[in-house]
Coordinates of C-alpha atoms and ligand atoms in Angstrom, one line a residue:
M273 CA 95.5 -8.5 -85.1
E274 CA 96.5 -11.5 -82.8
A275 CA 98.1 -11.0 -80.5
S276 CA 100.3 -14.0 -81.4
Q277 CA 101.3 -12.2 -84.4
E278 CA 103.0 -8.7 -83.1
S279 CA 106.7 -9.8 -82.4
H280 CA 107.5 -7.0 -79.6
L281 CA 104.5 -8.5 -77.3
P282 CA 105.2 -9.3 -73.5
N283 CA 104.2 -13.1 -74.1
Y284 CA 101.6 -12.7 -71.3
M285 CA 99.8 -11.3 -74.3
K286 CA 100.0 -13.9 -76.3
D287 CA 97.3 -16.4 -77.7
D288 CA 100.6 -19.4 -78.8
N289 CA 101.5 -21.4 -75.3
V290 CA 98.6 -23.3 -74.6
S291 CA 97.6 -26.2 -74.1
Q292 CA 94.7 -27.7 -75.9
E293 CA 93.2 -28.9 -72.9
T294 CA 93.2 -25.3 -72.2
K295 CA 91.8 -24.5 -75.7
N296 CA 89.1 -26.5 -74.6
L297 CA 88.7 -24.8 -71.2
I298 CA 88.9 -20.9 -73.1
S299 CA 86.7 -21.9 -75.5
S300 CA 83.9 -23.4 -72.8
L301 CA 84.9 -19.1 -70.8
P302 CA 83.1 -15.7 -70.7
A303 CA 84.9 -13.9 -73.8
D304 CA 85.6 -9.8 -74.0
K305 CA 88.6 -8.0 -76.4
D306 CA 90.3 -5.4 -74.3
F307 CA 90.5 -1.1 -75.1
M308 CA 93.5 -2.7 -78.4
G309 CA 90.9 -5.4 -79.6
Y310 CA 92.9 -8.3 -77.4
S311 CA 91.4 -10.9 -76.5
L312 CA 90.3 -11.9 -72.9
Y313 CA 89.2 -14.5 -70.5
N314 CA 87.1 -14.5 -67.6
Y315 CA 88.4 -17.4 -66.0
K316 CA 87.1 -17.3 -61.9
G317 CA 86.8 -14.1 -62.1
C318 CA 89.5 -13.0 -63.2
W319 CA 90.1 -12.0 -66.7
Y320 CA 93.5 -13.1 -68.9
Y321 CA 94.9 -13.3 -71.5
P322 CA 94.9 -16.8 -73.0
N323 CA 99.1 -17.5 -72.3
T324 CA 97.7 -15.1 -69.1
L325 CA 95.7 -18.0 -67.8
Q326 CA 97.4 -21.3 -68.7
A327 CA 100.8 -20.2 -66.7
V328 CA 98.2 -19.6 -64.1
L329 CA 96.8 -22.8 -64.9
D330 CA 99.7 -25.0 -64.7
V331 CA 101.7 -22.1 -61.4
Q332 CA 97.9 -24.0 -59.4
D333 CA 98.6 -27.1 -60.5
H334 CA 102.3 -27.4 -59.9
F335 CA 103.6 -24.7 -57.6
R336 CA 104.0 -25.6 -54.2
P337 CA 106.2 -22.8 -52.2
H338 CA 107.4 -24.1 -48.7
K339 CA 107.0 -21.7 -45.1
N340 CA 110.7 -19.8 -45.6
D341 CA 109.2 -18.5 -49.3
I342 CA 108.2 -14.9 -49.7
I343 CA 105.5 -14.4 -52.3
L344 CA 105.1 -10.9 -53.2
A345 CA 100.9 -10.4 -54.9
S346 CA 100.5 -6.9 -55.7
L347 CA 98.3 -5.4 -58.7
P348 CA 99.5 -4.3 -61.7
K349 CA 102.0 -0.8 -61.2
G350 CA 100.3 -0.9 -57.9
G351 CA 104.0 -0.6 -56.7
T352 CA 104.8 -4.0 -57.4
T353 CA 108.5 -2.9 -58.8
W354 CA 109.1 -0.9 -55.3
L355 CA 108.4 -3.2 -52.9
K356 CA 110.5 -6.2 -55.3
S357 CA 113.5 -3.9 -54.4
L358 CA 112.5 -3.1 -51.3
V359 CA 112.0 -6.6 -49.5
F360 CA 114.6 -8.0 -51.5
A361 CA 116.6 -5.6 -49.7
V362 CA 115.5 -5.7 -46.3
V363 CA 115.8 -9.8 -46.2
H364 CA 119.5 -10.1 -48.2
R365 CA 121.1 -7.1 -46.2
E366 CA 123.1 -8.9 -43.6
K367 CA 124.3 -10.9 -46.4
Y368 CA 125.7 -7.4 -48.1
R369 CA 126.2 -5.3 -44.9
E370 CA 128.9 -8.6 -45.0
N371 CA 130.2 -7.5 -47.8
P372 CA 131.0 -4.2 -48.2
Q373 CA 133.1 -4.9 -51.4
V374 CA 129.9 -7.0 -53.5
I375 CA 128.0 -4.6 -55.2
H376 CA 124.3 -4.6 -54.5
P377 CA 122.9 -7.1 -57.1
L378 CA 120.1 -3.7 -56.6
L379 CA 122.3 -2.0 -58.9
S380 CA 123.1 -4.7 -60.7
Q381 CA 120.2 -6.5 -62.2
N382 CA 117.1 -4.6 -62.6
P383 CA 114.7 -5.8 -59.4
H384 CA 111.7 -8.0 -61.4
D385 CA 114.6 -9.9 -62.1
L386 CA 115.1 -10.5 -58.6
V387 CA 112.4 -11.6 -57.7
P388 CA 110.2 -12.8 -61.1
F389 CA 106.8 -13.3 -60.9
L390 CA 105.5 -16.7 -61.1
E391 CA 102.7 -16.5 -64.3
L392 CA 104.6 -13.7 -66.0
E393 CA 107.7 -16.0 -66.4
L394 CA 108.9 -18.7 -64.7
Y395 CA 105.7 -20.8 -65.5
A396 CA 105.4 -18.7 -68.4
S397 CA 107.3 -21.5 -70.1
S398 CA 107.9 -24.4 -67.9
Q399 CA 105.7 -26.5 -65.0
T400 CA 109.0 -27.3 -63.5
P401 CA 110.8 -24.7 -64.1
D402 CA 115.0 -24.6 -61.5
L403 CA 114.0 -22.9 -58.0
A404 CA 116.7 -24.5 -56.8
K405 CA 118.0 -21.1 -58.4
F406 CA 116.7 -18.3 -56.1
P407 CA 118.8 -17.0 -52.9
S408 CA 117.2 -18.3 -49.9
P409 CA 114.3 -16.9 -48.5
M410 CA 113.2 -17.5 -52.4
I411 CA 111.4 -14.3 -53.5
V412 CA 109.3 -14.5 -56.1
S413 CA 105.9 -13.0 -57.2
T414 CA 102.0 -12.8 -58.9
H415 CA 99.1 -10.3 -60.5
M416 CA 97.1 -13.7 -59.3
H417 CA 94.0 -12.6 -57.1
L418 CA 95.1 -14.4 -54.0
N419 CA 91.1 -16.8 -54.5
A420 CA 93.5 -18.3 -57.6
L421 CA 96.9 -18.0 -56.0
Q422 CA 96.0 -19.8 -53.2
E423 CA 95.3 -23.1 -55.1
A424 CA 98.4 -23.9 -55.3
T425 CA 99.9 -21.9 -51.7
A426 CA 97.0 -23.6 -50.4
K427 CA 98.4 -27.8 -51.6
S428 CA 101.6 -26.6 -50.4
S429 CA 102.1 -29.7 -47.6
S430 CA 104.4 -27.5 -45.7
S431 CA 103.4 -24.5 -43.2
P432 CA 101.4 -20.6 -45.5
C433 CA 104.3 -19.5 -46.4
K434 CA 104.2 -15.4 -46.3
I435 CA 102.5 -13.4 -48.9
V436 CA 103.2 -10.0 -49.4
Y437 CA 100.8 -6.7 -51.2
V438 CA 100.8 -3.8 -52.1
C439 CA 97.7 -1.7 -54.2
R440 CA 97.7 2.1 -54.7
G441 CA 94.5 4.3 -55.3
L442 CA 92.4 2.9 -59.0
K443 CA 93.0 5.9 -60.0
D444 CA 96.4 6.6 -60.2
T445 CA 96.9 2.6 -61.2
F446 CA 94.8 4.0 -64.6
V447 CA 96.9 6.8 -65.4
S448 CA 100.2 4.5 -64.6
G449 CA 98.5 1.6 -66.6
W450 CA 97.7 3.5 -69.0
H451 CA 101.7 4.7 -70.0
Y452 CA 102.8 1.6 -69.4
K453 CA 100.6 0.3 -72.4
N454 CA 101.8 3.1 -74.0
K455 CA 105.9 2.7 -73.0
L456 CA 104.8 -1.0 -73.8
H457 CA 103.5 -0.3 -77.6
R458 CA 105.5 2.4 -78.7
T459 CA 103.8 4.7 -79.2
K460 CA 101.9 8.2 -78.2
M461 CA 98.0 6.5 -77.8
D462 CA 95.3 9.0 -78.8
Q463 CA 92.4 10.7 -76.8
G464 CA 90.2 7.8 -78.3
S465 CA 91.8 5.3 -77.0
F466 CA 92.7 6.6 -73.8
E467 CA 88.8 7.7 -73.2
L468 CA 88.6 3.2 -74.9
M469 CA 91.0 2.7 -71.4
F470 CA 89.5 4.3 -69.1
D471 CA 86.2 2.2 -70.2
A472 CA 87.5 -0.9 -70.2
Y473 CA 89.2 -0.1 -66.7
C474 CA 86.0 1.2 -64.9
S475 CA 83.8 -2.3 -66.5
G476 CA 86.7 -4.0 -65.8
V477 CA 87.4 -5.9 -68.1
I478 CA 90.9 -5.6 -68.2
L479 CA 94.3 -8.2 -67.4
Y480 CA 93.1 -9.3 -63.4
G481 CA 90.8 -7.6 -63.6
P482 CA 88.4 -6.1 -61.3
Y483 CA 90.9 -4.6 -59.9
W484 CA 88.4 -4.0 -57.3
E485 CA 88.0 -7.6 -57.4
H486 CA 92.0 -8.3 -57.2
M487 CA 92.4 -5.7 -53.2
L488 CA 89.1 -7.6 -51.9
S489 CA 90.7 -10.3 -51.9
Y490 CA 94.0 -9.6 -50.3
W491 CA 92.2 -6.8 -48.1
K492 CA 89.9 -10.2 -47.5
G493 CA 93.2 -12.8 -46.4
S494 CA 95.0 -9.7 -44.4
L495 CA 92.2 -9.2 -42.1
E496 CA 91.8 -13.8 -41.8
D497 CA 95.5 -14.6 -41.4
K498 CA 97.4 -11.6 -40.8
E499 CA 100.2 -14.4 -39.4
N500 CA 101.3 -14.5 -42.5
V501 CA 99.4 -12.1 -45.1
L502 CA 100.7 -7.7 -45.0
F503 CA 97.7 -5.2 -47.3
M504 CA 100.6 -2.8 -48.0
R505 CA 99.0 0.6 -50.0
Y506 CA 101.4 2.8 -52.3
E507 CA 101.0 6.0 -50.6
E508 CA 101.7 4.6 -47.0
I509 CA 105.1 3.9 -47.7
I510 CA 105.4 7.4 -50.1
E511 CA 104.0 9.7 -46.5
E512 CA 105.6 6.9 -43.8
P513 CA 108.4 5.3 -46.1
L514 CA 110.3 4.7 -42.0
L515 CA 107.5 2.5 -40.3
Q516 CA 106.8 0.9 -43.3
V517 CA 109.9 -0.9 -43.7
K518 CA 110.2 -1.2 -40.2
R519 CA 106.1 -2.7 -40.5
L520 CA 107.1 -6.0 -43.5
A521 CA 110.2 -6.1 -41.1
E522 CA 109.1 -7.3 -38.5
F523 CA 106.1 -8.8 -41.0
L524 CA 108.9 -10.8 -42.5
N525 CA 110.5 -12.1 -39.1
C526 CA 114.2 -10.0 -39.7
P527 CA 112.9 -6.9 -37.7
F528 CA 115.6 -4.2 -37.7
T529 CA 118.2 -3.9 -34.3
E530 CA 117.5 -0.8 -32.8
E531 CA 121.6 -0.8 -33.9
E532 CA 120.9 -1.1 -38.0
E533 CA 117.8 2.2 -37.0
K534 CA 120.1 3.6 -35.4
S535 CA 123.3 3.3 -37.1
G536 CA 120.3 4.0 -40.5
S537 CA 119.8 0.7 -42.5
V538 CA 116.2 1.4 -42.9
K539 CA 117.5 4.5 -44.4
E540 CA 119.4 3.3 -46.9
I541 CA 117.6 0.7 -47.6
L542 CA 115.1 3.6 -49.0
N543 CA 117.4 4.9 -50.6
L544 CA 118.6 2.3 -52.5
C545 CA 115.3 1.0 -53.5
S546 CA 114.4 5.0 -54.2
L547 CA 112.7 5.9 -57.2
R548 CA 115.2 8.0 -58.2
N549 CA 118.2 5.5 -56.9
L550 CA 116.9 3.0 -59.2
S551 CA 115.8 5.0 -62.3
N552 CA 119.2 6.7 -63.2
L553 CA 120.7 3.1 -62.8
E554 CA 121.8 2.4 -66.2
I555 CA 121.2 -1.6 -66.2
N556 CA 117.1 1.1 -65.7
K557 CA 117.6 3.1 -68.2
N558 CA 118.5 0.8 -70.9
G559 CA 118.3 -2.8 -69.8
T560 CA 115.3 -4.8 -71.3
T561 CA 114.2 -7.8 -68.0
R562 CA 114.2 -10.8 -68.9
I563 CA 110.8 -11.1 -69.9
G564 CA 112.1 -8.6 -72.5
I565 CA 110.2 -5.8 -71.5
D566 CA 112.2 -2.4 -71.0
S567 CA 113.2 -2.3 -67.6
N568 CA 112.8 1.8 -67.9
V569 CA 109.3 1.7 -68.3
F570 CA 108.4 0.5 -65.0
F571 CA 110.1 4.0 -63.8
R572 CA 108.3 6.7 -64.5
K573 CA 106.7 9.8 -61.6
G574 CA 106.1 8.6 -58.8
E575 CA 104.0 10.5 -58.6
V576 CA 100.0 10.4 -55.5
G577 CA 98.1 11.7 -57.0
D578 CA 99.2 12.4 -60.9
W579 CA 95.6 11.4 -62.0
K580 CA 94.5 15.4 -61.6
N581 CA 96.3 16.0 -64.6
H582 CA 95.7 13.6 -66.6
L583 CA 91.6 12.1 -65.1
T584 CA 88.5 14.5 -66.2
P585 CA 86.9 15.4 -63.1
Q586 CA 83.8 13.1 -64.6
M587 CA 86.3 10.2 -64.4
A588 CA 88.0 10.8 -61.5
K589 CA 84.6 10.7 -59.8
K590 CA 83.5 7.6 -62.0
I591 CA 86.2 5.7 -60.9
D592 CA 85.2 7.1 -56.7
E593 CA 81.8 5.8 -57.2
I594 CA 83.4 2.9 -58.2
V595 CA 85.6 2.4 -56.2
E596 CA 82.8 3.0 -53.0
F597 CA 80.3 0.9 -54.0
K598 CA 82.5 -1.5 -54.3
L599 CA 84.7 -1.7 -51.7
R600 CA 81.3 -0.8 -49.3
G601 CA 81.1 -1.9 -46.2
S602 CA 84.7 -4.1 -46.7
G603 CA 86.5 -2.2 -44.3
L604 CA 88.9 -1.0 -46.9
I605 CA 88.5 2.6 -48.3
F606 CA 90.5 5.1 -50.8
Q607 CA 90.6 8.6 -50.5
Ligands
LIG251 P1 103.8 -3.2 -62.4 O1 103.1 -3.6 -61.6 O2 104.2 -3.6 -64.1 O3 105.9 -4.1 -62.2 P2 104.4 -1.1 -61.1 O4 106.4 -1.0 -60.8 O5 103.4 -2.3 -60.0 O6 105.0 -2.2 -62.5 O7 104.3 0.5 -61.3 C1 104.9 1.2 -61.7 C2 104.6 2.9 -60.8 O8 105.3 2.4 -60.1 C3 105.6 4.5 -61.4 O9 104.0 4.7 -62.1 P3 104.1 5.9 -62.0 O10 103.6 5.6 -63.6 O11 102.3 7.2 -61.9 O12 104.4 7.0 -62.4 C4 106.3 4.3 -60.8 O13 107.1 5.5 -61.0 C5 106.2 3.5 -59.6 N1 107.6 2.7 -59.3 C6 108.4 1.8 -59.0 N2 109.5 2.1 -59.0 C7 109.3 3.2 -58.0 C8 110.1 3.1 -56.4 N3 111.2 2.2 -56.3 N4 109.4 4.1 -55.7 C9 108.8 4.5 -56.3 N5 107.9 3.9 -57.4 C10 108.2 4.3 -58.3

């Protein structure tokens, strides 16, 4: 079935919002199918569904961030939802501390609705979305590779804005993506599909893949511009949450004061943004995000090493070998 015909598919997987110019471009690009048979196209080293590519091109042509904006970039399933909640809570903490009577937005809205995706929401339906409605500093997110994002940010007349990136070990990312796909398509796919998705993942043919190129683009960017690109890992936030949230706040030029630290402000933010807290909220159990995805699909186990419950030793070895080979010499290492 063509992607445009399946009604419950998210818009970004469809092909019904593409200009003639982009159709012409697509016809010249390397093409392949995802593991479910939907068409993907490779544009400048990254795989996209048609609607996603259109939105990425629109971001590149029209999005011009200001110095104070914050862009959260992430590997799909790499910790996006957590990073969105943490950054929103850190950056806006004074506003809600001073007004304890105001319900914190993270208690009534899904993190994806507080921090919208550039290409999956804002530029998915408009070339000129109303960005003024977001509280300052504006926080937006993306799954684009850094080189693709830079086609927009480098054209901004303002000084560079801050970019925070998060990713996660590729075995856990794969398993998380598998569960997400099942929930998204409201089905329980069989072992054959699991293996097909695994093969596609290992060959890099997946939306925003290859994932190792995704990670490398931000890794190199963070080494070249430490002041404006922060590279974070999901596992490190799990291991040393206090330290990582403080690192995040310092990078964003809003470090925690000694007084805040003593009064437990960092811990409060971690509790507010914890998987347990967010996933138990009514809005995240039964709500739907603005881009039409059930909120609960973004929350599952959040464990490091869950791949052990799903991958055979051979599969694990295959991913390890790919990661070792592709990241060799970069200084980026995953255990
Ligand atoms: P996205 O890229 O589609 O937005 P993303 O949030 O990056 O997804 O990844 C979802 C993973 O983060 C899930 O991991 P799992 O499948 O291994 O369980 C989800 O459980 C986890 N996650 C979501 N929110 C949080 C949170 N607040 N704290 C820790 N982990 C979280």
